[in-house]
């Protein structure tokens, strides 16, 4: 891909220059928003605040315009204010676009091109500039557009070619979204004198049910208004100030909106301010006036930049010796973890509540694995608000969401993974301002009560779950409805969900629930088919026996090839997602789901024949490309070597994937960023502590930097991981020994108190795998005992090990029991 201006700037910052900024907290210069803006990364590349509702960017008509702008094959159709980042499926949001025309031929407003499909223009490739809080681009018409945002409000600066006054530039506003989902009765009214535009329209969510209504308020400044009015299809009229428009009957929404023309063309450009609201256009106007009162572009831009600088400030890395692209990869990944979800506090029309409200959880199935755990470390205040919002959603809508966007219920992909999100925050000690009693009731409801529509909340098949201990392939479920597929992946995700609930029950002192959910947490065992073999598609035996398999209600086995829906499945037409003809595994294979037992890796290792056989199988999964690092179920598999006593292989594997599959080019992501999930994978892998979400466990690998420090925003204490013998060529990536606060440390994992208590972990590296972190007593907690771990280790004194951990965890106030 052609590097954009920002990449050129970064490459100019040579390592000699970098060295003097080693400990600087200005990490912003390493953020490249265009990473993942092409090749299906679907990243939002524009201007926004952290978790901002206003997200301004140029929208293009490329097929993959999910994030609005992409650098591949698109012409600019407008500049809209609401976006999501990294999502798959239909393009999300893209509401209320502006489009600038330098003039209407013959000065006749009807000669300007209004409909989106016809007005699209190419842009000057080298004009694209994207930095935190800013996006700029120049169209082939010569109009340059710059944009910055406050929380609900975008400010655009359009500079028209200097053709002199009298050419009457025009800005139109389009009642549209990216996917043309507008429903009937959208409205816009223009104030003839001031040019203020107010209106609203109803839209469809991009991966969910129902509809939602967005409101806006737009004002203009900097040039004299000549006239204004409304337009429908290709005709416009300055004498008409109010429009109420139908969807139309021909597929896409009938084009319509408003316009304003200017009689002057100042060199400083025309400013267009637009705020959005989900409550009313009056509320949008109030936000606009409060957030951007003076239309002062530079002030708003600087404030946005500062907000981002502050978010990235707690983390600092030593840049010594490492390529600038490593830093860019890291900080850009971190940046993307705070673009979505979006903070819609004060904008929720569905219920009134003093609780915060976040939206664009798109979806928790993606973000529970490392994005939300990462925010527990870097932005716990925000995560706490998100959790409160999720619990409040349960309070008012009856269920925790699995996926939620634009105030609507999104589709559930597997388990009720909000359970993992809540458990993760709970065991890591997130604030008491979270009502954990209610939070616990919410996860228990997921486990106990089947919703009528488990396609969008909770779980299906709960009768079978409670009686048979698995979701049968031919489940008879008359109580609730959803796509009756994915019986294997749902079973093993439900099992982990219950394991997480058991941990919360334990912390809350509910012994009976702890036992009950611990038991259900082992339901994954019911789908283990010990005789199941796996042949490659050429008929050759993979050599592995024993896989999860679908099972009928009569307890006989269903048959799905363990490699179907894997990344080497040669059948490109296989249906593997949420379609009703889908398989028993969601977006992945029996092979990969075969590792998804996060709470009982020791039990799984035994089932697969002990640590050596487990490693062999895990290697095969990666080496044969069965897993696909571009989809989230792969994340944990990179680090699962830790549980088999080979932490060195996790380090090796993470370097296998990064940067090979995650580079700093526009097409540098292996799949949809999924709201920052991929970004968090990169960030946590590179910082050397990867979470097993839902447990108080981070698996230790050497950071990609000589050192990484993170100041806990909650305690103000700074945790540091330092590599001794750091090798920027990454030949020495094996931990030989470690100390924690100066004391020898042999466990290959660490808990969250590392961050909150500001500890120091020093890792001494070498070029060869060592015995560090390999003994049974060094392994992370697991429900079952580790057995078969060879001489002198498997018989370690478990009681002593457990006691040691209990003592260590006292500071947390809540003890998890997972061993
Ligand atoms: C931080 O960087 C500055 C400038 O290079 C240097 O003078 C200072 O000693 C560094 N501070 C620490 C704590 O490393
Ligand atoms: C157009 O008019 C505005 C306001 O009178 C003035 O500031 C600007 O310089 C003029 N632009 C040109 C290109 O003449
Ligand atoms: C549009 O307005 C009509 C007439 O008031 C009403 O019947 C219809 O339900 C409205 N449709 C939408 C999507 O708001
Ligand atoms: C979310 O928005 C509310 C209301 O504007 C604000 O009070 C809160 O601090 C915001 N949360 C975050 C994490 O920015
Ligand atoms: C079990 O159920 C499956 C699916 O309905 C059916 O094909 C199979 O014949 C049944 N087997 C027995 C032994 O009942
Ligand atoms: C796996 O994929 C990589 C490219 O991503 C390729 O180089 C390698 O040969 C593949 N391995 C197998 C066994 O197909
Ligand atoms: C370390 O590994 C290298 C090859 O990677 C090998 O040549 C060397 O002998 C090893 N050193 C030790 C001490 O095992
Ligand atoms: C354990 O030690 C015995 C005797 O030294 C040896 O034969 C066996 O292979 C060892 N087992 C493992 C798993 O290392
Ligand atoms: C194991 O450790 C516990 C706690 O330190 C101790 O009470 C017990 O005696 C030990 N057992 C053996 C067999 O050494
Ligand atoms: C009206 C419209 O553009 N609909 C599109 C929404 O997105 C889906 C998936 O990308 C398309 O299939 C629709 O055509």
mmCIF file of N, CA and C in Angstrom, residues 147-239:
data_model
loop_
_atom_site.group_PDB
_atom_site.id
_atom_site.type_symbol
_atom_site.label_atom_id
_atom_site.label_comp_id
_atom_site.label_asym_id
_atom_site.label_seq_id
_atom_site.Cartn_x
_atom_site.Cartn_y
_atom_site.Cartn_z
ATOM 1 N N UNK A 147 -11.646 17.720 9.721
ATOM 2 C CA UNK A 147 -12.662 17.501 10.753
ATOM 3 C C UNK A 147 -12.034 17.147 12.088
ATOM 4 N N UNK A 148 -12.717 17.562 13.125
ATOM 5 C CA UNK A 148 -12.309 17.231 14.486
ATOM 6 C C UNK A 148 -13.602 17.085 15.290
ATOM 7 N N UNK A 149 -13.510 16.551 16.509
ATOM 8 C CA UNK A 149 -14.754 16.297 17.233
ATOM 9 C C UNK A 149 -14.655 16.588 18.725
ATOM 10 N N UNK A 150 -15.820 16.901 19.288
ATOM 11 C CA UNK A 150 -16.029 16.866 20.732
ATOM 12 C C UNK A 150 -16.834 15.587 20.985
ATOM 13 N N UNK A 151 -17.450 15.459 22.170
ATOM 14 C CA UNK A 151 -18.053 14.150 22.448
ATOM 15 C C UNK A 151 -19.256 13.805 21.563
ATOM 16 N N UNK A 152 -20.180 14.777 21.384
ATOM 17 C CA UNK A 152 -21.357 14.507 20.549
ATOM 18 C C UNK A 152 -21.337 15.318 19.259
ATOM 19 N N UNK A 153 -20.301 16.117 19.081
ATOM 20 C CA UNK A 153 -20.326 17.129 18.021
ATOM 21 C C UNK A 153 -19.093 17.047 17.136
ATOM 22 N N UNK A 154 -19.313 17.136 15.840
ATOM 23 C CA UNK A 154 -18.198 17.211 14.892
ATOM 24 C C UNK A 154 -18.107 18.623 14.348
ATOM 25 N N UNK A 155 -16.875 19.036 14.087
ATOM 26 C CA UNK A 155 -16.668 20.335 13.447
ATOM 27 C C UNK A 155 -15.878 20.101 12.165
ATOM 28 N N UNK A 156 -16.470 20.526 11.049
ATOM 29 C CA UNK A 156 -15.823 20.361 9.745
ATOM 30 C C UNK A 156 -15.367 21.727 9.246
ATOM 31 N N UNK A 157 -14.232 21.749 8.578
ATOM 32 C CA UNK A 157 -13.789 22.972 7.913
ATOM 33 C C UNK A 157 -13.619 22.648 6.433
ATOM 34 N N UNK A 158 -14.486 23.227 5.639
ATOM 35 C CA UNK A 158 -14.419 23.002 4.188
ATOM 36 C C UNK A 158 -13.796 24.237 3.547
ATOM 37 N N UNK A 159 -12.736 24.002 2.776
ATOM 38 C CA UNK A 159 -12.152 25.122 2.026
ATOM 39 C C UNK A 159 -12.417 24.881 0.549
ATOM 40 N N UNK A 160 -13.071 25.869 -0.032
ATOM 41 C CA UNK A 160 -13.444 25.731 -1.442
ATOM 42 C C UNK A 160 -12.363 26.370 -2.302
ATOM 43 N N UNK A 161 -12.222 25.924 -3.538
ATOM 44 C CA UNK A 161 -11.200 26.521 -4.413
ATOM 45 C C UNK A 161 -11.424 28.027 -4.506
ATOM 46 N N UNK A 162 -10.323 28.789 -4.608
ATOM 47 C CA UNK A 162 -10.420 30.250 -4.588
ATOM 48 C C UNK A 162 -10.902 30.773 -5.926
ATOM 49 N N UNK A 163 -12.153 30.470 -6.244
ATOM 50 C CA UNK A 163 -12.700 30.935 -7.513
ATOM 51 C C UNK A 163 -13.320 32.313 -7.368
ATOM 52 N N UNK A 164 -13.138 32.898 -6.184
ATOM 53 C CA UNK A 164 -13.676 34.241 -5.976
ATOM 54 C C UNK A 164 -15.085 34.197 -5.449
ATOM 55 N N UNK A 165 -15.513 35.308 -4.917
ATOM 56 C CA UNK A 165 -16.885 35.372 -4.414
ATOM 57 C C UNK A 165 -17.845 35.416 -5.592
ATOM 58 N N UNK A 166 -19.057 35.002 -5.342
ATOM 59 C CA UNK A 166 -20.020 34.988 -6.442
ATOM 60 C C UNK A 166 -20.184 33.602 -7.023
ATOM 61 N N UNK A 167 -19.369 32.634 -6.557
ATOM 62 C CA UNK A 167 -19.560 31.276 -7.072
ATOM 63 C C UNK A 167 -20.434 30.444 -6.140
ATOM 64 N N UNK A 168 -20.732 30.976 -4.975
ATOM 65 C CA UNK A 168 -21.734 30.379 -4.090
ATOM 66 C C UNK A 168 -21.548 28.896 -3.788
ATOM 67 N N UNK A 169 -20.547 28.564 -2.953
ATOM 68 C CA UNK A 169 -20.370 27.167 -2.551
ATOM 69 C C UNK A 169 -21.605 26.636 -1.826
ATOM 70 N N UNK A 170 -21.818 25.340 -1.935
ATOM 71 C CA UNK A 170 -23.000 24.723 -1.327
ATOM 72 C C UNK A 170 -22.566 23.551 -0.442
ATOM 73 N N UNK A 171 -23.209 23.429 0.702
ATOM 74 C CA UNK A 171 -23.024 22.230 1.532
ATOM 75 C C UNK A 171 -24.385 21.574 1.699
ATOM 76 N N UNK A 172 -24.473 20.296 1.355
ATOM 77 C CA UNK A 172 -25.740 19.601 1.556
ATOM 78 C C UNK A 172 -25.623 18.674 2.746
ATOM 79 N N UNK A 173 -26.748 18.393 3.349
ATOM 80 C CA UNK A 173 -26.820 17.401 4.430
ATOM 81 C C UNK A 173 -27.764 16.307 3.947
ATOM 82 N N UNK A 174 -27.326 15.073 4.110
ATOM 83 C CA UNK A 174 -28.061 13.930 3.559
ATOM 84 C C UNK A 174 -28.658 13.112 4.706
ATOM 85 N N UNK A 175 -29.961 12.830 4.610
ATOM 86 C CA UNK A 175 -30.638 12.021 5.642
ATOM 87 C C UNK A 175 -30.376 10.544 5.361
ATOM 88 N N UNK A 176 -29.096 10.169 5.486
ATOM 89 C CA UNK A 176 -28.774 8.811 5.081
ATOM 90 C C UNK A 176 -27.832 8.170 6.090
ATOM 91 N N UNK A 177 -27.518 6.904 5.870
ATOM 92 C CA UNK A 177 -26.446 6.237 6.610
ATOM 93 C C UNK A 177 -25.642 5.438 5.594
ATOM 94 N N UNK A 178 -24.602 4.738 6.042
ATOM 95 C CA UNK A 178 -23.736 4.025 5.100
ATOM 96 C C UNK A 178 -24.494 2.967 4.314
ATOM 97 N N UNK A 179 -25.421 2.282 5.003
ATOM 98 C CA UNK A 179 -26.057 1.134 4.377
ATOM 99 C C UNK A 179 -27.430 1.454 3.792
ATOM 100 N N UNK A 180 -27.774 2.715 3.747
ATOM 101 C CA UNK A 180 -29.069 3.076 3.161
ATOM 102 C C UNK A 180 -30.244 2.459 3.897
ATOM 103 N N UNK A 181 -30.171 2.407 5.225
ATOM 104 C CA UNK A 181 -31.197 1.694 5.989
ATOM 105 C C UNK A 181 -32.306 2.622 6.501
ATOM 106 N N UNK A 182 -32.300 3.887 6.081
ATOM 107 C CA UNK A 182 -33.277 4.832 6.627
ATOM 108 C C UNK A 182 -34.706 4.351 6.381
ATOM 109 N N UNK A 183 -35.554 4.498 7.386
ATOM 110 C CA UNK A 183 -36.951 4.097 7.286
ATOM 111 C C UNK A 183 -37.825 5.317 6.957
ATOM 112 N N UNK A 184 -39.124 5.134 7.010
ATOM 113 C CA UNK A 184 -40.042 6.233 6.655
ATOM 114 C C UNK A 184 -39.966 7.409 7.634
ATOM 115 N N UNK A 185 -40.413 8.546 7.134
ATOM 116 C CA UNK A 185 -40.693 9.731 7.965
ATOM 117 C C UNK A 185 -39.463 10.411 8.541
ATOM 118 N N UNK A 186 -38.362 10.398 7.822
ATOM 119 C CA UNK A 186 -37.221 11.211 8.259
ATOM 120 C C UNK A 186 -37.588 12.677 8.041
ATOM 121 N N UNK A 187 -37.062 13.537 8.890
ATOM 122 C CA UNK A 187 -37.415 14.953 8.761
ATOM 123 C C UNK A 187 -36.178 15.828 8.800
ATOM 124 N N UNK A 188 -36.291 16.996 8.163
ATOM 125 C CA UNK A 188 -35.293 18.049 8.358
ATOM 126 C C UNK A 188 -35.991 19.397 8.196
ATOM 127 N N UNK A 189 -35.586 20.334 9.043
ATOM 128 C CA UNK A 189 -36.102 21.705 8.938
ATOM 129 C C UNK A 189 -34.915 22.653 8.923
ATOM 130 N N UNK A 190 -34.973 23.623 8.052
ATOM 131 C CA UNK A 190 -33.881 24.588 7.943
ATOM 132 C C UNK A 190 -34.395 25.951 8.369
ATOM 133 N N UNK A 191 -33.628 26.611 9.212
ATOM 134 C CA UNK A 191 -33.967 27.972 9.595
ATOM 135 C C UNK A 191 -33.436 28.905 8.511
ATOM 136 N N UNK A 192 -34.336 29.565 7.811
ATOM 137 C CA UNK A 192 -33.957 30.371 6.652
ATOM 138 C C UNK A 192 -32.919 31.415 6.980
ATOM 139 N N UNK A 193 -32.977 31.977 8.175
ATOM 140 C CA UNK A 193 -32.081 33.070 8.518
ATOM 141 C C UNK A 193 -30.697 32.572 8.956
ATOM 142 N N UNK A 194 -30.705 31.660 9.925
ATOM 143 C CA UNK A 194 -29.418 31.208 10.482
ATOM 144 C C UNK A 194 -28.832 30.031 9.712
ATOM 145 N N UNK A 195 -29.636 29.325 8.978
ATOM 146 C CA UNK A 195 -29.158 28.139 8.268
ATOM 147 C C UNK A 195 -29.135 26.903 9.147
ATOM 148 N N UNK A 196 -29.552 27.041 10.420
ATOM 149 C CA UNK A 196 -29.548 25.867 11.308
ATOM 150 C C UNK A 196 -30.449 24.767 10.740
ATOM 151 N N UNK A 197 -29.956 23.531 10.782
ATOM 152 C CA UNK A 197 -30.730 22.384 10.296
ATOM 153 C C UNK A 197 -30.970 21.447 11.465
ATOM 154 N N UNK A 198 -32.227 21.089 11.656
ATOM 155 C CA UNK A 198 -32.551 20.128 12.707
ATOM 156 C C UNK A 198 -33.379 19.014 12.091
ATOM 157 N N UNK A 199 -33.209 17.803 12.602
ATOM 158 C CA UNK A 199 -34.021 16.726 12.062
ATOM 159 C C UNK A 199 -33.719 15.400 12.707
ATOM 160 N N UNK A 200 -34.314 14.375 12.115
ATOM 161 C CA UNK A 200 -34.135 13.034 12.673
ATOM 162 C C UNK A 200 -34.505 11.996 11.632
ATOM 163 N N UNK A 201 -34.093 10.790 11.873
ATOM 164 C CA UNK A 201 -34.496 9.684 10.996
ATOM 165 C C UNK A 201 -34.350 8.369 11.745
ATOM 166 N N UNK A 202 -35.155 7.414 11.310
ATOM 167 C CA UNK A 202 -35.118 6.077 11.907
ATOM 168 C C UNK A 202 -34.286 5.154 11.008
ATOM 169 N N UNK A 203 -33.444 4.340 11.645
ATOM 170 C CA UNK A 203 -32.539 3.461 10.893
ATOM 171 C C UNK A 203 -32.583 2.046 11.456
ATOM 172 N N UNK A 204 -31.939 1.145 10.725
ATOM 173 C CA UNK A 204 -31.776 -0.229 11.211
ATOM 174 C C UNK A 204 -30.382 -0.386 11.827
ATOM 175 N N UNK A 205 -30.274 -1.190 12.875
ATOM 176 C CA UNK A 205 -28.932 -1.491 13.385
ATOM 177 C C UNK A 205 -28.256 -2.448 12.398
ATOM 178 N N UNK A 206 -26.919 -2.519 12.410
ATOM 179 C CA UNK A 206 -26.257 -3.279 11.352
ATOM 180 C C UNK A 206 -26.117 -4.768 11.665
ATOM 181 N N UNK A 207 -26.277 -5.166 12.931
ATOM 182 C CA UNK A 207 -26.153 -6.596 13.256
ATOM 183 C C UNK A 207 -27.081 -6.886 14.427
ATOM 184 N N UNK A 208 -28.351 -6.476 14.251
ATOM 185 C CA UNK A 208 -29.267 -6.650 15.366
ATOM 186 C C UNK A 208 -30.705 -6.487 14.933
ATOM 187 N N UNK A 209 -31.576 -6.399 15.926
ATOM 188 C CA UNK A 209 -33.005 -6.328 15.653
ATOM 189 C C UNK A 209 -33.546 -4.952 16.018
ATOM 190 N N UNK A 210 -34.723 -4.648 15.503
ATOM 191 C CA UNK A 210 -35.377 -3.392 15.851
ATOM 192 C C UNK A 210 -34.887 -2.237 15.009
ATOM 193 N N UNK A 211 -35.203 -1.042 15.451
ATOM 194 C CA UNK A 211 -34.799 0.175 14.749
ATOM 195 C C UNK A 211 -34.358 1.196 15.798
ATOM 196 N N UNK A 212 -33.745 2.242 15.344
ATOM 197 C CA UNK A 212 -33.340 3.314 16.269
ATOM 198 C C UNK A 212 -33.495 4.647 15.565
ATOM 199 N N UNK A 213 -33.603 5.702 16.362
ATOM 200 C CA UNK A 213 -33.792 7.042 15.788
ATOM 201 C C UNK A 213 -32.611 7.926 16.169
ATOM 202 N N UNK A 214 -32.040 8.557 15.165
ATOM 203 C CA UNK A 214 -30.953 9.509 15.404
ATOM 204 C C UNK A 214 -31.428 10.926 15.103
ATOM 205 N N UNK A 215 -30.965 11.875 15.904
ATOM 206 C CA UNK A 215 -31.325 13.294 15.745
ATOM 207 C C UNK A 215 -30.059 14.100 15.499
ATOM 208 N N UNK A 216 -30.218 15.232 14.848
ATOM 209 C CA UNK A 216 -29.036 16.065 14.601
ATOM 210 C C UNK A 216 -29.385 17.541 14.674
ATOM 211 N N UNK A 217 -28.334 18.330 14.779
ATOM 212 C CA UNK A 217 -28.467 19.787 14.772
ATOM 213 C C UNK A 217 -27.214 20.336 14.117
ATOM 214 N N UNK A 218 -27.373 21.014 12.990
ATOM 215 C CA UNK A 218 -26.216 21.500 12.229
ATOM 216 C C UNK A 218 -26.251 23.018 12.099
ATOM 217 N N UNK A 219 -25.084 23.627 12.249
ATOM 218 C CA UNK A 219 -24.960 25.079 12.085
ATOM 219 C C UNK A 219 -23.725 25.375 11.246
ATOM 220 N N UNK A 220 -23.699 26.565 10.683
ATOM 221 C CA UNK A 220 -22.597 26.936 9.787
ATOM 222 C C UNK A 220 -22.045 28.288 10.182
ATOM 223 N N UNK A 221 -20.766 28.474 9.914
ATOM 224 C CA UNK A 221 -20.156 29.741 10.269
ATOM 225 C C UNK A 221 -18.999 30.027 9.331
ATOM 226 N N UNK A 222 -18.714 31.300 9.118
ATOM 227 C CA UNK A 222 -17.515 31.655 8.373
ATOM 228 C C UNK A 222 -17.787 32.265 7.019
ATOM 229 N N UNK A 223 -19.007 32.099 6.525
ATOM 230 C CA UNK A 223 -19.325 32.700 5.227
ATOM 231 C C UNK A 223 -20.771 33.223 5.289
ATOM 232 N N UNK A 224 -21.075 34.127 4.404
ATOM 233 C CA UNK A 224 -22.439 34.659 4.395
ATOM 234 C C UNK A 224 -23.380 33.696 3.686
ATOM 235 N N UNK A 225 -24.551 33.535 4.260
ATOM 236 C CA UNK A 225 -25.509 32.614 3.658
ATOM 237 C C UNK A 225 -26.240 33.297 2.502
ATOM 238 N N UNK A 226 -26.261 32.613 1.392
ATOM 239 C CA UNK A 226 -27.019 33.124 0.240
ATOM 240 C C UNK A 226 -28.461 32.625 0.325
ATOM 241 N N UNK A 227 -28.617 31.326 0.412
ATOM 242 C CA UNK A 227 -29.957 30.773 0.581
ATOM 243 C C UNK A 227 -29.841 29.361 1.148
ATOM 244 N N UNK A 228 -30.972 28.767 1.443
ATOM 245 C CA UNK A 228 -30.959 27.397 1.953
ATOM 246 C C UNK A 228 -32.331 26.778 1.740
ATOM 247 N N UNK A 229 -32.405 25.460 1.920
ATOM 248 C CA UNK A 229 -33.678 24.791 1.687
ATOM 249 C C UNK A 229 -33.518 23.293 1.782
ATOM 250 N N UNK A 230 -34.377 22.584 1.091
ATOM 251 C CA UNK A 230 -34.327 21.127 1.152
ATOM 252 C C UNK A 230 -34.193 20.554 -0.267
ATOM 253 N N UNK A 231 -33.817 19.288 -0.316
ATOM 254 C CA UNK A 231 -33.721 18.607 -1.612
ATOM 255 C C UNK A 231 -34.308 17.202 -1.501
ATOM 256 N N UNK A 232 -34.828 16.743 -2.627
ATOM 257 C CA UNK A 232 -35.343 15.375 -2.708
ATOM 258 C C UNK A 232 -34.864 14.801 -4.031
ATOM 259 N N UNK A 233 -34.240 13.649 -3.951
ATOM 260 C CA UNK A 233 -33.693 13.032 -5.155
ATOM 261 C C UNK A 233 -32.718 14.000 -5.832
ATOM 262 N N UNK A 234 -32.988 14.487 -7.054
ATOM 263 C CA UNK A 234 -32.017 15.385 -7.674
ATOM 264 C C UNK A 234 -32.497 16.822 -7.744
ATOM 265 N N UNK A 235 -33.589 17.099 -7.067
ATOM 266 C CA UNK A 235 -34.114 18.475 -7.158
ATOM 267 C C UNK A 235 -34.070 19.146 -5.805
ATOM 268 N N UNK A 236 -33.851 20.490 -5.836
ATOM 269 C CA UNK A 236 -33.752 21.241 -4.589
ATOM 270 C C UNK A 236 -34.522 22.544 -4.730
ATOM 271 N N UNK A 237 -34.912 23.116 -3.589
ATOM 272 C CA UNK A 237 -35.657 24.373 -3.652
ATOM 273 C C UNK A 237 -35.412 25.182 -2.387
ATOM 274 N N UNK A 238 -34.966 26.418 -2.577
ATOM 275 C CA UNK A 238 -34.676 27.289 -1.442
ATOM 276 C C UNK A 238 -35.949 27.847 -0.819
ATOM 277 N N UNK A 239 -37.064 27.668 -1.483
ATOM 278 C CA UNK A 239 -38.315 28.185 -0.909
ATOM 279 C C UNK A 239 -38.950 27.215 0.068
#
